[in-house]
GROMACS .gro file of C-alpha atoms in nm:
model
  279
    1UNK     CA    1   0.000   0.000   0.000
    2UNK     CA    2   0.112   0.349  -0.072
    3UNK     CA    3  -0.041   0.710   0.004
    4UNK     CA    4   0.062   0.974  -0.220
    5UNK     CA    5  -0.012   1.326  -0.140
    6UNK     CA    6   0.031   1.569  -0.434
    7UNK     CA    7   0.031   1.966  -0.419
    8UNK     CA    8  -0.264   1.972  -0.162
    9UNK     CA    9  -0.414   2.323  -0.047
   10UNK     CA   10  -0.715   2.334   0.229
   11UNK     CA   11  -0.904   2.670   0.274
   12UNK     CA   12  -1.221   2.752   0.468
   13UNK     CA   13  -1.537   2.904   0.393
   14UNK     CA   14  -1.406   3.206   0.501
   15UNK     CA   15  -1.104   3.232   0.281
   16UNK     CA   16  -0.847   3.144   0.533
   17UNK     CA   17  -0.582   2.894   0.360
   18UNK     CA   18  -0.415   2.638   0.600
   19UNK     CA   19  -0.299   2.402   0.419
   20UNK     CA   20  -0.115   2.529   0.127
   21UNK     CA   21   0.069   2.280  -0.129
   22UNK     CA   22   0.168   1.980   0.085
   23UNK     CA   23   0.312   1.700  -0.064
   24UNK     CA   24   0.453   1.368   0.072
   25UNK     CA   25   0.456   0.981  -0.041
   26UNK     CA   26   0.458   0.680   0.253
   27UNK     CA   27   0.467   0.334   0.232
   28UNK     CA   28   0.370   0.025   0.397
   29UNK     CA   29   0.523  -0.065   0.748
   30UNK     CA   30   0.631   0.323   0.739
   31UNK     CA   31   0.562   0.579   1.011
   32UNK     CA   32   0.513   0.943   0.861
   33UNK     CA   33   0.514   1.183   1.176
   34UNK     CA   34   0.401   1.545   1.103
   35UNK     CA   35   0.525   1.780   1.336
   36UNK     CA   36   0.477   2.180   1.375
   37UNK     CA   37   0.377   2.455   1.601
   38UNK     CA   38   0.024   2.481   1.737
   39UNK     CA   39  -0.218   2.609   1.479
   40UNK     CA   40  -0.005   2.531   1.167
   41UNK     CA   41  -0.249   2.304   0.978
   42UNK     CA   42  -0.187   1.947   1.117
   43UNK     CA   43  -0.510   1.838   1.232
   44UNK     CA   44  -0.668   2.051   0.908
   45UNK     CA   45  -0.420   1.802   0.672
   46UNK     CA   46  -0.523   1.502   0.886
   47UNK     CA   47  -0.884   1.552   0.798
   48UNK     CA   48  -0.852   1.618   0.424
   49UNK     CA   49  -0.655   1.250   0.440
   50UNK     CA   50  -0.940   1.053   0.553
   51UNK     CA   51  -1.159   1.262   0.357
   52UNK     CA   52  -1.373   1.434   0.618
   53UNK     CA   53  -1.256   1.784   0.503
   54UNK     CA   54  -1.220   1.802   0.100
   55UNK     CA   55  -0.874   1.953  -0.004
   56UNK     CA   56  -0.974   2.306  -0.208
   57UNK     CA   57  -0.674   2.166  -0.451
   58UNK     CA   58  -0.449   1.903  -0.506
   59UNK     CA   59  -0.457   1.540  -0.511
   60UNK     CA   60  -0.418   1.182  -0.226
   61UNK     CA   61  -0.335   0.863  -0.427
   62UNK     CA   62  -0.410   0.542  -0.239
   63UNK     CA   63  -0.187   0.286  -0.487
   64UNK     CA   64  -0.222   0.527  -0.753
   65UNK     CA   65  -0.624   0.563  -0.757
   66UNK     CA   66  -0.771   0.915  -0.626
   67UNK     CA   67  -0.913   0.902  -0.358
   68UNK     CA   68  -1.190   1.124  -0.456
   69UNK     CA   69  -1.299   0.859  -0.708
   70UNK     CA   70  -1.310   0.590  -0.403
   71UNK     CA   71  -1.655   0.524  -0.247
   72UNK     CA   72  -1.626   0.655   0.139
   73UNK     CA   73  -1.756   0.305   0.276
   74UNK     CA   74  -1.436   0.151   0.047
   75UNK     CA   75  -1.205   0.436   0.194
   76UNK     CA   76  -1.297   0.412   0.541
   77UNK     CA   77  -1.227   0.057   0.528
   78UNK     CA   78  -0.908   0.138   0.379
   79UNK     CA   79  -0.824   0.465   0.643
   80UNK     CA   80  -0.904   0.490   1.026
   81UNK     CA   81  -0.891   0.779   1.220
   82UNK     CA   82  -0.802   0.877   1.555
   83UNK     CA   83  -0.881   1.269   1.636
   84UNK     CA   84  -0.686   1.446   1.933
   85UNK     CA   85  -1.080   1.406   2.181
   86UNK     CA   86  -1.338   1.182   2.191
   87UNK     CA   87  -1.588   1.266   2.396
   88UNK     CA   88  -1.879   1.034   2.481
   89UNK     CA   89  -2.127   1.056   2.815
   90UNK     CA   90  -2.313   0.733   2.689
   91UNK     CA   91  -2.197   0.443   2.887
   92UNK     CA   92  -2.111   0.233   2.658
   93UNK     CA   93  -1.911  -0.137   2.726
   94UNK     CA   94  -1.559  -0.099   2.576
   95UNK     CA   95  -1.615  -0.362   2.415
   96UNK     CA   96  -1.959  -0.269   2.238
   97UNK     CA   97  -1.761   0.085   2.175
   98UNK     CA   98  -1.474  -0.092   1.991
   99UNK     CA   99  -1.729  -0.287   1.781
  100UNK     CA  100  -1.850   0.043   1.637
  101UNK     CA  101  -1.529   0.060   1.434
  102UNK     CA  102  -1.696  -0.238   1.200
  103UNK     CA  103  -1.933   0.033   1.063
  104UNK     CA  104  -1.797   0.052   0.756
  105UNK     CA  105  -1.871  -0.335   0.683
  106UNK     CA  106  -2.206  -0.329   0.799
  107UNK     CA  107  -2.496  -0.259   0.579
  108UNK     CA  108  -2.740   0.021   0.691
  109UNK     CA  109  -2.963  -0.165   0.918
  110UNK     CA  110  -2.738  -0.448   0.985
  111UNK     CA  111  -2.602  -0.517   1.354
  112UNK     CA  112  -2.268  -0.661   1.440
  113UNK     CA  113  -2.233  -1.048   1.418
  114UNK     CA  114  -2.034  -1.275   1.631
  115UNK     CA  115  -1.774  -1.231   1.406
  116UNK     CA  116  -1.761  -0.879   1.425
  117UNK     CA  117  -1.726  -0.873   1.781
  118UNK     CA  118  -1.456  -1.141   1.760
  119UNK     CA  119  -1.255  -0.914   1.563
  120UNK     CA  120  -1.352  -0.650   1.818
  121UNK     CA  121  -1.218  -0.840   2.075
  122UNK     CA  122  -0.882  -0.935   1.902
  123UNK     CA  123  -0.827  -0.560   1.817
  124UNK     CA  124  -0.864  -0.512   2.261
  125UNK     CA  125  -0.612  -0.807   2.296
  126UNK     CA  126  -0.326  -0.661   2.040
  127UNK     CA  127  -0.352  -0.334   2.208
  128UNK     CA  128  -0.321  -0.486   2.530
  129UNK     CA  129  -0.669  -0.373   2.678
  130UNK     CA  130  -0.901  -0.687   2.637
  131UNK     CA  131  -0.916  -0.646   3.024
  132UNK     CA  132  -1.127  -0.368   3.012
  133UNK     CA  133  -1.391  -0.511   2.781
  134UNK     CA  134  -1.659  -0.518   2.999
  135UNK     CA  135  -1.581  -0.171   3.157
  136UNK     CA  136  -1.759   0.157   3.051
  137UNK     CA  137  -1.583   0.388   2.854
  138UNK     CA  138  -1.671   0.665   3.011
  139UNK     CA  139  -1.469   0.569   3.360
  140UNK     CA  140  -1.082   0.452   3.175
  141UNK     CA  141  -0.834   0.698   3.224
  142UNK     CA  142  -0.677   0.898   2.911
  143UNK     CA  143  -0.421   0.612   2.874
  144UNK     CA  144  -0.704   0.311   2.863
  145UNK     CA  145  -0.925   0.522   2.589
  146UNK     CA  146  -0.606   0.560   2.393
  147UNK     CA  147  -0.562   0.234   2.383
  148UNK     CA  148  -0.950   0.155   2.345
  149UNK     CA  149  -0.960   0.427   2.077
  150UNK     CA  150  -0.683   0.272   1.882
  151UNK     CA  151  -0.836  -0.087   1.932
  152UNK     CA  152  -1.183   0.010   1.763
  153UNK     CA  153  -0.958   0.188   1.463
  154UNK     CA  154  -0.812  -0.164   1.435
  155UNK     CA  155  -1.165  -0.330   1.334
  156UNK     CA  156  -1.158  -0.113   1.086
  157UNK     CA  157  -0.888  -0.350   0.951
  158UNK     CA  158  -0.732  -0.030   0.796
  159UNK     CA  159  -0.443  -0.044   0.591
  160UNK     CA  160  -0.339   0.317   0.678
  161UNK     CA  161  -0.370   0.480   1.017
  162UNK     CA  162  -0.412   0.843   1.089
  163UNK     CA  163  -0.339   0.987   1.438
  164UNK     CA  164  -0.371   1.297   1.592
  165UNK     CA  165  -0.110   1.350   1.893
  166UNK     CA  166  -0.195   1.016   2.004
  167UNK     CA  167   0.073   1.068   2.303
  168UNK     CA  168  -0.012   1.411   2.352
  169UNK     CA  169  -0.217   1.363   2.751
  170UNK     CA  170  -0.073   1.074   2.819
  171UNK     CA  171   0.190   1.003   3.121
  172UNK     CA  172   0.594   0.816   2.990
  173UNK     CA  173   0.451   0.454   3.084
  174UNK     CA  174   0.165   0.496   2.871
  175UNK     CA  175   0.309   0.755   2.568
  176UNK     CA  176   0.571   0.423   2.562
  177UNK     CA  177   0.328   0.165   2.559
  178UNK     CA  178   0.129   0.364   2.234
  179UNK     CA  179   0.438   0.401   2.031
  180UNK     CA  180   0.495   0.088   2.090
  181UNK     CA  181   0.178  -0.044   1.950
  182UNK     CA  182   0.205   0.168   1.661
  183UNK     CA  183   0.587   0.006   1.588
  184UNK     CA  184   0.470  -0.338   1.624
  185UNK     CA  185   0.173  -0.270   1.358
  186UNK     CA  186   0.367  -0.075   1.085
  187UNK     CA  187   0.552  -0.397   1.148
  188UNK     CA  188   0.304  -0.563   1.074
  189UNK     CA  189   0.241  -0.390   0.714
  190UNK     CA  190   0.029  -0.063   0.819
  191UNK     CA  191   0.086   0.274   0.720
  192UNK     CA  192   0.109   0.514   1.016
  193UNK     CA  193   0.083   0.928   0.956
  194UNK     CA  194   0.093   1.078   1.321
  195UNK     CA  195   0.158   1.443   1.407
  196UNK     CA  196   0.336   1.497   1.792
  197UNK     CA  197   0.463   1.791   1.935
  198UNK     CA  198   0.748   1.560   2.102
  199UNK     CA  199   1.069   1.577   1.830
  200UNK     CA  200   1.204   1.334   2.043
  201UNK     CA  201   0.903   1.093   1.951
  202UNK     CA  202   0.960   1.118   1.606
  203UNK     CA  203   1.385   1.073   1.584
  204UNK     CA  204   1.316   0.766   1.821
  205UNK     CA  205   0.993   0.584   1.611
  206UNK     CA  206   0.957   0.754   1.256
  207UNK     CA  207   1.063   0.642   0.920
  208UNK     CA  208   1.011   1.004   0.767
  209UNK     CA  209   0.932   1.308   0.888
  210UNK     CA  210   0.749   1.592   0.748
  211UNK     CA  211   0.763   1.957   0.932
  212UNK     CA  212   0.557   2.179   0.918
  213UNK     CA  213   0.464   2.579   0.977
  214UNK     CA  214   0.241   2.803   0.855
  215UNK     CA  215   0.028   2.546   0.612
  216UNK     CA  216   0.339   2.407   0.486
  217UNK     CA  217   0.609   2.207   0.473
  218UNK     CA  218   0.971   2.324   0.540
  219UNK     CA  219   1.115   2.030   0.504
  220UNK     CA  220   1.041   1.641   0.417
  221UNK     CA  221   1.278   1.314   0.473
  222UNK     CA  222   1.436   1.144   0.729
  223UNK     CA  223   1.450   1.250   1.100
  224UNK     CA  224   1.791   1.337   1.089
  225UNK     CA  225   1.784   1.553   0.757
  226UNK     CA  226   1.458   1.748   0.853
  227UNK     CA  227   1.511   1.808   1.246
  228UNK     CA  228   1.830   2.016   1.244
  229UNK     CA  229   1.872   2.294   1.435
  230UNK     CA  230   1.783   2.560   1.197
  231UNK     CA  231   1.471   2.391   1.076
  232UNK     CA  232   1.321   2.359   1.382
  233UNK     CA  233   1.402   2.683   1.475
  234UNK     CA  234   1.205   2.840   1.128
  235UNK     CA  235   0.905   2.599   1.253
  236UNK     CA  236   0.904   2.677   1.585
  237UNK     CA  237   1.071   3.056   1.640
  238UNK     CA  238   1.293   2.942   1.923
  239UNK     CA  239   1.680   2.784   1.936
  240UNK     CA  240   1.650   2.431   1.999
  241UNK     CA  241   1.980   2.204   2.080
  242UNK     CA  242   1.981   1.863   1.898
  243UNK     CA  243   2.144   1.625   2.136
  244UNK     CA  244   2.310   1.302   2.017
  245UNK     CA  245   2.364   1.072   2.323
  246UNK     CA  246   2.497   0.729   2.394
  247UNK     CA  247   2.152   0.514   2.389
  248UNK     CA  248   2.140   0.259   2.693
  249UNK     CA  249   1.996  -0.009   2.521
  250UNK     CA  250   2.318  -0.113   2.287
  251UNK     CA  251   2.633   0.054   2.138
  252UNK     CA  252   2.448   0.320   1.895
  253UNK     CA  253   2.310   0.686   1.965
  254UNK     CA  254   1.995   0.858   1.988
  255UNK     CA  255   1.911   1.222   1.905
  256UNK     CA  256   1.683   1.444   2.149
  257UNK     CA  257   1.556   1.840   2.150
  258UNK     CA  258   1.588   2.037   2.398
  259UNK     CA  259   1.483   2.395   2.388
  260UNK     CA  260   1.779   2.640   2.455
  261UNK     CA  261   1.577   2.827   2.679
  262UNK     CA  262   1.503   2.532   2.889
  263UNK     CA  263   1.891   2.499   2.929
  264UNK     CA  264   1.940   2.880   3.025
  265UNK     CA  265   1.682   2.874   3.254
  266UNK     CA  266   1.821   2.592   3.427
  267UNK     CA  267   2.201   2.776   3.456
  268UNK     CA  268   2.043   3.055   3.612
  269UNK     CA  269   1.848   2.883   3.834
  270UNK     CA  270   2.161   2.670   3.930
  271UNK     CA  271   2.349   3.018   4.002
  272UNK     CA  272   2.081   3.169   4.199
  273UNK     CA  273   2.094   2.856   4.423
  274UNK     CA  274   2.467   2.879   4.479
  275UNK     CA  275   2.450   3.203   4.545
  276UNK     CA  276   2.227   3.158   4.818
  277UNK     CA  277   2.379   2.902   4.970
  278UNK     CA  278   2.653   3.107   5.000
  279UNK     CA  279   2.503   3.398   5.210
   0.00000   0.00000   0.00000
């Protein structure tokens, strides 16, 4: 499978262009990670992928066929989508919340079959959340509807997932634990396009890397070639240090941000503390 993204511009009704001439091409068992300030089009570009916004111009190829000319039943079965919030106050079983994701195979008045709900069920168990099947959604923590959320995406049976700052409220065990899940299905053949506000995220997990500002891209490629100093620091108006340290898991390195002002902040604190402990 391959998703090809050609010259694509997104405006609203009231004129305002925020996505302007994006292009990018990802593969199967890829992770694409978007990243860019607040406000710069992300979650607009998102959208026009899975086709609930339609691009003003431009073109998405899913192995080479529009997919404007695509049925939406076919695409959704084809594309799954996880916005930044869900919000529900019906209390619905986990598992009769993941099932929902079968939608797209159903026929209008059609319920879900056994089968359905097996699938349902396997989705919970990759995930790591079958657990929780009988619990209502409305009482799991941000971490368990992550993982819920991305569970009822998988009965989609998708071939290409779409994320919105899937790791965004979630605590280091449980940010870990999603990008982990996300790993082990692009290795299992899926496309994943995610956007983050975590750099870090996207050196440590992504295949490619597409940055963003203002409705476009500044750069697109591999981690190492797009998050340099200087490009993050045209995407996000502040220096940022790229780190390369020693990882603890072998004999190779890993590459971090931090923002300089973090670091100044920190020397100046530091001084201040000296210097009273010296009065």
């Amino acid at each position: 499978m391959e998703m090809e993204v050609k010259d694509l511009y997104f405006s609203y009704p009231t004129g305002r262009e925020v996505v302007k001439g994006v292009s990018f091409k990802v593969r199967s068992g890829e992770i694409f990670c978007v990243l860019g300030p607040n406000g710069c089009g992300k979650t607009t570009l998102l959208k026009c992928l899975c086709g609930i916004l339609k691009p003003s111009e431009g073109s998405i190829f899913l192995d080479g066929v529009e997919a404007n000319s695509i049925p939406k039943t076919e695409r959704a079965k084809t594309i799954a989508y996880l916005p930044q919030e869900h919000m529900t106050l019906l209390p619905y079983r986990v598992l009769d919340f993941v099932v929902m994701g079968r939608a797209p195979h159903l026929s209008i008045f059609s319920t879900p079959s056994d089968k359905d709900y097996e699938i349902a069920g396997e989705a919970l168990k990759e995930v790591g959340a079958y657990h929780l099947k009988d619990s209502p959604y409305v009482e799991l923590s941000g971490g368990e509807k992550q993982l819920v959320l991305i569970a009822r995406a998988l009965t989609q049976q998708p071939k290409i997932l779409l994320l919105d700052e899937p790791t965004s409220q979630l605590d280091l065990k449980n940010q870990a634990i999603v990008l982990g899940i996300l790993g082990k299905l692009t290795r299992r053949g899926l496309i994943v396009v995610m956007t983050t506000h975590f750099p870090t995220h996207a050196f440590l997990h992504s295949s490619r890397v597409g940055l963003m500002a203002d409705g476009r891209f500044l750069a697109v490629g591999e981690p190492e070639q797009v998050m340099t100093e200087e490009n993050l620091k045209k995407a996000y108006d502040i220096d940022v240090k790229v780190l390369t340290v020693k990882s603890p898991l072998d004999d190779g390195f890993i590459k971090m941000c931090i923002p300089t002002g973090v670091i100044l902040a920190r020397r100046c604190f530091c001084k201040i503390e000296h210097a009273e402990e010296g009065t």
